Coordinates of C-alpha atoms in Angstrom, one line a residue:
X1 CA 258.7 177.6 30.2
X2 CA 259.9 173.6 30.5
X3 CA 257.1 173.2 33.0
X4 CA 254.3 175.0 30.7
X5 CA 256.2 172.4 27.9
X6 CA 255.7 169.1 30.0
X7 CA 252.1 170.2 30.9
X8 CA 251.1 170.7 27.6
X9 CA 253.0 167.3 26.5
X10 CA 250.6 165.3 29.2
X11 CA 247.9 166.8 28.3
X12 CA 248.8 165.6 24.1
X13 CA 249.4 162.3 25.6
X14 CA 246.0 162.0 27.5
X15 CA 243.9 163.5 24.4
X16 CA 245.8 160.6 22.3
X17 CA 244.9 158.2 25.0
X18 CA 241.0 159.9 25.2
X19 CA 240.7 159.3 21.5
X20 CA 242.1 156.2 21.1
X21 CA 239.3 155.1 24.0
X22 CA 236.4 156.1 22.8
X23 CA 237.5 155.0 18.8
X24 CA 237.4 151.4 20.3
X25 CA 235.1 151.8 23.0
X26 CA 232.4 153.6 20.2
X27 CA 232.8 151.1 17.6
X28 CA 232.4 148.0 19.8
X29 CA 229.2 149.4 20.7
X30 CA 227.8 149.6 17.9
X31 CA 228.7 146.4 16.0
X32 CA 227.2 146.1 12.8
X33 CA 224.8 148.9 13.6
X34 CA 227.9 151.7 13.7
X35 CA 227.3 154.9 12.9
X36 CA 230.5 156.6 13.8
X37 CA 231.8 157.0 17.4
X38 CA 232.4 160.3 18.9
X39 CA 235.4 160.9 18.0
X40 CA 234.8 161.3 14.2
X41 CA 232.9 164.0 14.9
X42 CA 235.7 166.5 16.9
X43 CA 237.3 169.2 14.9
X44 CA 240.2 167.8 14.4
X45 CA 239.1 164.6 12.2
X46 CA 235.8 165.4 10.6
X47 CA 232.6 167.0 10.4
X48 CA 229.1 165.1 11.7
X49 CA 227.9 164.5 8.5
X50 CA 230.1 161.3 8.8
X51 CA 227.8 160.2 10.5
X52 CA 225.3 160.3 8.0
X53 CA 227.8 158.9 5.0
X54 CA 229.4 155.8 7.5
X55 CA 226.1 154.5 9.1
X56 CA 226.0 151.0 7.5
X57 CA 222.5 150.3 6.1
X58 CA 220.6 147.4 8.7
X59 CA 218.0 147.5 5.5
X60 CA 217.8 146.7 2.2
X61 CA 218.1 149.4 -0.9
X62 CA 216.5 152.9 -0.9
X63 CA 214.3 153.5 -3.6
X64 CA 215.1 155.8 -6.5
X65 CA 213.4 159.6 -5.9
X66 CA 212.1 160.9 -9.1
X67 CA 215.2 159.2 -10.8
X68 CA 216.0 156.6 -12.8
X69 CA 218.8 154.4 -14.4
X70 CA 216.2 155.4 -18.1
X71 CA 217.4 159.0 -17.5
X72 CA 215.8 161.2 -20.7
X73 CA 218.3 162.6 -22.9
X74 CA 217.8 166.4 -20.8
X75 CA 218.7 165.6 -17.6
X76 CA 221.3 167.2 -16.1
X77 CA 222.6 164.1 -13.9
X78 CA 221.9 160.1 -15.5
X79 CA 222.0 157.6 -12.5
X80 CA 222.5 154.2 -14.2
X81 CA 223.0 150.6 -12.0
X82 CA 225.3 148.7 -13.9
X83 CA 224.5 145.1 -14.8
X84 CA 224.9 141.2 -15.2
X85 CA 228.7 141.2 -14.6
X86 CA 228.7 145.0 -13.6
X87 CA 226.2 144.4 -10.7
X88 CA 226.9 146.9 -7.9
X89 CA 228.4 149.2 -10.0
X90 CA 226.3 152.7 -10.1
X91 CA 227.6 155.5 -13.0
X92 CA 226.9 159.4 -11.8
X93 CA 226.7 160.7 -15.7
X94 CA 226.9 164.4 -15.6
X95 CA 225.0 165.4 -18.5
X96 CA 224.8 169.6 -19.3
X97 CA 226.4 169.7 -22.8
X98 CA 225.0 173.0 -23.6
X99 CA 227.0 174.4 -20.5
X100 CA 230.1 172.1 -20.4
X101 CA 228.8 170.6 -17.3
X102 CA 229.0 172.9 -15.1
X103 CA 227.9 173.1 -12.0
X104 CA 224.5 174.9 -11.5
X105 CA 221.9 174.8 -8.6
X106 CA 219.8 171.8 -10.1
X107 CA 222.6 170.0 -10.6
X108 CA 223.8 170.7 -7.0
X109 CA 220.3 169.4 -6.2
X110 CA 220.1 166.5 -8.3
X111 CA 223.6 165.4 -7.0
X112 CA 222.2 165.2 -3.5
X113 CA 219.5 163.4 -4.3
X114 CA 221.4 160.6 -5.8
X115 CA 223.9 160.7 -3.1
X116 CA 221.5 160.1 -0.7
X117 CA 220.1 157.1 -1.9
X118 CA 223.7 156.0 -2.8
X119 CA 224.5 156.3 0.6
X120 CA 222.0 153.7 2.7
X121 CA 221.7 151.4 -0.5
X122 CA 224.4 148.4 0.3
X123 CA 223.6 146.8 -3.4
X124 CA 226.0 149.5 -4.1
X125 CA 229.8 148.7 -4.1
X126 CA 231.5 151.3 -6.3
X127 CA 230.5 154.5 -7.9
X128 CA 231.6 155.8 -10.7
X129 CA 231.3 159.6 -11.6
X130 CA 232.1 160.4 -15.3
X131 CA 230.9 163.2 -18.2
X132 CA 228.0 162.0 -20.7
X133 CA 229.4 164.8 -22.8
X134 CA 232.4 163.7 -24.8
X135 CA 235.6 166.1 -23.9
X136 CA 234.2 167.5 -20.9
X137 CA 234.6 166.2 -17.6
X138 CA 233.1 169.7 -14.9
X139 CA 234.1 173.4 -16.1
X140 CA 233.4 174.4 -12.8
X141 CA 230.7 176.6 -11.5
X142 CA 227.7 177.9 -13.9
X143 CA 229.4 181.3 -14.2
X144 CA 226.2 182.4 -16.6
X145 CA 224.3 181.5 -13.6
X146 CA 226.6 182.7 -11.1
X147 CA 226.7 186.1 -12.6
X148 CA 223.0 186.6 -11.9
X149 CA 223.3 185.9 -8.7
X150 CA 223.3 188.4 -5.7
X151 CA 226.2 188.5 -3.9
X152 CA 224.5 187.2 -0.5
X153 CA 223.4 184.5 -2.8
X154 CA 226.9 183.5 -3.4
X155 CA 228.0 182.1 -0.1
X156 CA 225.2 179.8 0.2
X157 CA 225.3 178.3 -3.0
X158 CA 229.1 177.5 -2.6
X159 CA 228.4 176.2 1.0
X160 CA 225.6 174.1 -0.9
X161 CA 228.0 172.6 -3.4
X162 CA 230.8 172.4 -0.6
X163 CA 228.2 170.1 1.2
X164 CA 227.1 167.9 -1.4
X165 CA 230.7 167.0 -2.7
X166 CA 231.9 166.2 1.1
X167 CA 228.8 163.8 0.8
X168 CA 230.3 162.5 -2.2
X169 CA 233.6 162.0 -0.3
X170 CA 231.6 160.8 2.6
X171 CA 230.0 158.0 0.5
X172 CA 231.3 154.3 2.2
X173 CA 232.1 152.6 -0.7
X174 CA 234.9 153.5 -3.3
X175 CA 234.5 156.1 -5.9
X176 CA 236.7 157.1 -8.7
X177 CA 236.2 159.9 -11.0
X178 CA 236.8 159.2 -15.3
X179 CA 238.3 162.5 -16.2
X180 CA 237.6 161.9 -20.0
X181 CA 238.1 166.2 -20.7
X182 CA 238.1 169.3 -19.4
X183 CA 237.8 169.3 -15.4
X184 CA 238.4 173.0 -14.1
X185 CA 237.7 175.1 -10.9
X186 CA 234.5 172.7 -9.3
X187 CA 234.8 170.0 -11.5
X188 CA 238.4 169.5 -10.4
X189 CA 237.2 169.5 -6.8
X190 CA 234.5 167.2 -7.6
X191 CA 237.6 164.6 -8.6
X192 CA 239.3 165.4 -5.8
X193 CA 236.6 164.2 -3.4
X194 CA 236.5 160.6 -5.6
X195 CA 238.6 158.0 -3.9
X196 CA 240.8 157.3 -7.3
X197 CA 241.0 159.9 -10.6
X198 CA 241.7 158.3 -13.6
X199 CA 241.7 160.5 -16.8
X200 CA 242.7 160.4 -20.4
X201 CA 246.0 162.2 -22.0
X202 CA 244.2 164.6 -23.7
X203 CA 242.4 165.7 -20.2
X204 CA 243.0 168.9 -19.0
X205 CA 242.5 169.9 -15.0
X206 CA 243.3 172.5 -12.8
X207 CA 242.2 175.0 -9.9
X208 CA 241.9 178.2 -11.6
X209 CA 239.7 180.0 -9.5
X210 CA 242.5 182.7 -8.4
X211 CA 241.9 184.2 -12.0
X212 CA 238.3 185.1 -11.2
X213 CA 240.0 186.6 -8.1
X214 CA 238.0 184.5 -5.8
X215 CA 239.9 180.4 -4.2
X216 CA 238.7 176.9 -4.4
X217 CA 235.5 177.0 -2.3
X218 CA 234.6 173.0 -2.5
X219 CA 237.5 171.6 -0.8
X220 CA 239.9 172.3 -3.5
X221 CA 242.6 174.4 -0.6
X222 CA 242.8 171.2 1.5
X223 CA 242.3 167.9 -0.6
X224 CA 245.0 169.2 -3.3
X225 CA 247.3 169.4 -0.7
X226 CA 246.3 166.4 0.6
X227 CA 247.0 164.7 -2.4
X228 CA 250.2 166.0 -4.2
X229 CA 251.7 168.0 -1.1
X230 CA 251.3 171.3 0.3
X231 CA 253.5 173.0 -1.8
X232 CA 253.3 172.0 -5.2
X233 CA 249.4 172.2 -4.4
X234 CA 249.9 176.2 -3.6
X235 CA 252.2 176.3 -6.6
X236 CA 249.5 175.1 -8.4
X237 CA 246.5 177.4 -7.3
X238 CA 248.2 180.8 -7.0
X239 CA 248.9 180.6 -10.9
X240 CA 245.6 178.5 -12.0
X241 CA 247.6 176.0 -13.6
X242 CA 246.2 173.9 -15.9
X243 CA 248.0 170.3 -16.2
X244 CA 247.3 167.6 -19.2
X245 CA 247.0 164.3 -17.9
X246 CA 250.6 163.3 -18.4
X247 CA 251.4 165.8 -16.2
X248 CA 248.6 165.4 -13.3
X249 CA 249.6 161.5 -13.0
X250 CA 253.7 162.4 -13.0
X251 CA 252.6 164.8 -9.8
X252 CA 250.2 161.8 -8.1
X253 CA 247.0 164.4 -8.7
X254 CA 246.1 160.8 -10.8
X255 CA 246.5 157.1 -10.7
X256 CA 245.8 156.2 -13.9
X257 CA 246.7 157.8 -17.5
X258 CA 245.5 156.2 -21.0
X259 CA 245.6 157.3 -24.2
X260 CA 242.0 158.8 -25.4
X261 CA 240.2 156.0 -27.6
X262 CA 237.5 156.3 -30.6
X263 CA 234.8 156.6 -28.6
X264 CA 236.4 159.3 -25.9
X265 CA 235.2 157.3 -22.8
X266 CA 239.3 155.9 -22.3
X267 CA 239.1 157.0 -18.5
X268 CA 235.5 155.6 -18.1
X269 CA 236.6 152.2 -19.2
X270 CA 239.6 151.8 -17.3
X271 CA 237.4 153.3 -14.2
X272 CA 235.2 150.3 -15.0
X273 CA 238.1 147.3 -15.0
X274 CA 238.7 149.0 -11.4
X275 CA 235.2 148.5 -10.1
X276 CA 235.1 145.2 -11.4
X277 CA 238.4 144.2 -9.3
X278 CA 236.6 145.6 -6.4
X279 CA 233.7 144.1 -6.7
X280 CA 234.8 140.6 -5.9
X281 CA 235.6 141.8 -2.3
X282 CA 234.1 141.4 1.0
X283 CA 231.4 144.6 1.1
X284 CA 231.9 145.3 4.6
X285 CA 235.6 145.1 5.0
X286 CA 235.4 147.7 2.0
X287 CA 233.1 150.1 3.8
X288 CA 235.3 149.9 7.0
X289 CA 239.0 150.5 5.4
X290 CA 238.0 153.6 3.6
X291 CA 236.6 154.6 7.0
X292 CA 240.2 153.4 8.2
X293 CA 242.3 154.8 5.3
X294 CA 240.3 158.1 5.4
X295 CA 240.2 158.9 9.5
X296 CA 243.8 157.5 10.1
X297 CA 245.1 159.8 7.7
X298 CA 244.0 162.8 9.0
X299 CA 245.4 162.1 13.1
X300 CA 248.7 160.9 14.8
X301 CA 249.7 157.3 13.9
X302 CA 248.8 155.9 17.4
X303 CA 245.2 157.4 17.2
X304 CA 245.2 156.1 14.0
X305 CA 246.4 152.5 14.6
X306 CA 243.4 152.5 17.1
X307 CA 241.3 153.6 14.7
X308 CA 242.4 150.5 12.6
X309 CA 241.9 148.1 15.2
X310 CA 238.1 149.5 15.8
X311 CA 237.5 149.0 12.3
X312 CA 239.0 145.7 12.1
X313 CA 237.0 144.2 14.9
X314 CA 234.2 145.0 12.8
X315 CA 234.9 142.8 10.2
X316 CA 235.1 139.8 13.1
X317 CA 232.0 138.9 13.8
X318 CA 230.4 139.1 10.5
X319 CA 229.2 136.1 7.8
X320 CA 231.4 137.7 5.3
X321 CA 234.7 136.9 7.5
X322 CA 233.1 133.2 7.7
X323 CA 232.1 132.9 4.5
X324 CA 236.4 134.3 3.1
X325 CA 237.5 131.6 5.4
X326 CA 235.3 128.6 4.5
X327 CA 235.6 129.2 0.3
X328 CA 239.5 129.8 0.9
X329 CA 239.4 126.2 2.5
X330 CA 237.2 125.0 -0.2
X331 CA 239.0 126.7 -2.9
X332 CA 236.3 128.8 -4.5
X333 CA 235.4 131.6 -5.4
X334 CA 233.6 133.5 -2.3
X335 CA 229.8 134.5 -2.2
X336 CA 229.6 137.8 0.1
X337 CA 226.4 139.2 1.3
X338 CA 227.6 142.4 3.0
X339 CA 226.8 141.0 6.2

């Protein structure tokens, strides 16, 4: 038994080693250009469609699909670029009053098209997803819809949604959610995959899924836990809690809380001063620590302080790192091209 013990210790120790290799050896091959390197794609750290949301644009901005920022009063998602001092700041408006927002399949489809644009478009530095519909954030799933649907429908459609949200998560600059209402089941789990969640007092949120006897198929069962801890997480879900915003930023499910304004849109505003600290910063280093933050965290620290120092020697040889260095010394402000 000690000898099947030491040979299963070496071999840990040479996977570690392995990983660590090619997370240093991948990125310095690809310089600027990087995708992601192999690793990112094993079991154990992520999925390949990392590979899709890391690749760092060599081009300029995708053009908008049938979309626009002048999004009619009907449509189910308004994309809006942000302006003048806002610039780089994108809004996801989800906009289905008559249904409380919740998720259907055009809005699954609509989502994707805007995340795929979002994705090789580095104009973009934050995004912002919020309600257009005051006191609703996401009820979840279209259950009017859902209820119509065959059950061999079912499975795809969640998959579907399941996808586009880990795009969403996937996306390489930061996101943060304005819960400004209700955000239950899916629209919870559309939070969760945001970088930061800020919401309003009044907000209410939970996983209640376990009361339509089906789970959290979006990533709910593993970025809960990921954010407030395995057990309060299950605590959580088995009895479809639903938490006010006092109570999801006194368990960390939160970052921010504020007290809902005139104009309901409390979350939204404050999820605005946020993009506009971020927006100041150096576009590429931003891309590559939430690659850092968000691969690190799910390995080992030593694989993950390799992953670190691949992501930091990509920020080395760019005009950005230059051009921090050269307005420090000049004591100005700095002017960063993402390059």
């Amino acid at each position: 038994m000690a000898a099947a013990a030491a040979k299963a210790s070496r071999a840990s120790g040479a996977l570690q080693a392995g990983r660590a290799r090619l997370v240093t050896a991948g990125c310095a091959r690809r310089g600027l250009g990087l995708a992601l390197p192999v690793w990112a794609t094993s079991p154990r750290v992520g999925s390949p469609m990392w590979a899709q949301g890391w690749a760092l644009s060599a081009g300029g901005s995708a053009p908008w699909r049938g979309y626009s920022s002048e999004a009619k009063a009907e449509d189910e998602l308004k994309v809006r670029y942000l302006e003048e001092e806002n610039r780089g700041i994108v809004v996801l408006g989800i906009n289905r009053a008559s249904a409380k927002n919740a998720i259907s399949k055009n809005l699954i489809k609509m989502l994707s098209q805007a995340v795929d644009s979002l994705k090789s478009d580095k104009k973009v530095r934050t995004v912002i997803v919020r309600s257009e519909v005051p006191g609703i954030f996401c009820a979840g799933a279209d259950l009017k819809e859902r209820v119509k649907m065959h059950s061999s429908e079912v499975g795809p459609f969640v998959s579907k949604a399941r996808a586009v949200i880990n795009e969403i998560a996937n996306l390489p600059v930061p996101t943060i959610a304005a819960i400004d209402g209700l955000a239950l089941g899916g629209g919870l789990e559309l939070a969760l995959a945001c970088d930061i969640r800020v919401a309003a007092a009044s907000a209410k949120m939970g996983l209640v899924e376990t009361k339509l006897a089906i789970i959290p198929g979006a990533g709910g069962t593993q970025r809960l836990p990921r954010a407030i801890g395995m057990a309060l997480a299950k605590e959580l879900i088995f009895s479809a809690r639903v938490l006010d915003g006092q109570e999801a930023k006194a368990i960390g499910l939160i970052s921010h809380v504020l007290e809902q304004n005139k104009e309901g849109d409390a979350a939204y505003k404050k999820a605005l001063d946020l993009a506009r600290e971020f927006l100041p910063q150096g576009p590429v280093a931003m891309r590559v620590a939430k690659l850092a933050i968000n691969q690190g965290m799910e390995v080992d620290l030593v694989t993950g302080l390799a992953i670190e120092e691949a992501c930091y020697a990509q920020t080395i040889p760019t005009k950005d790192r230059l051009e921090g260095l050269l307005a420090f010394k000049e004591k100005r402000p700095p002017y960063y091209k993402g390059e």
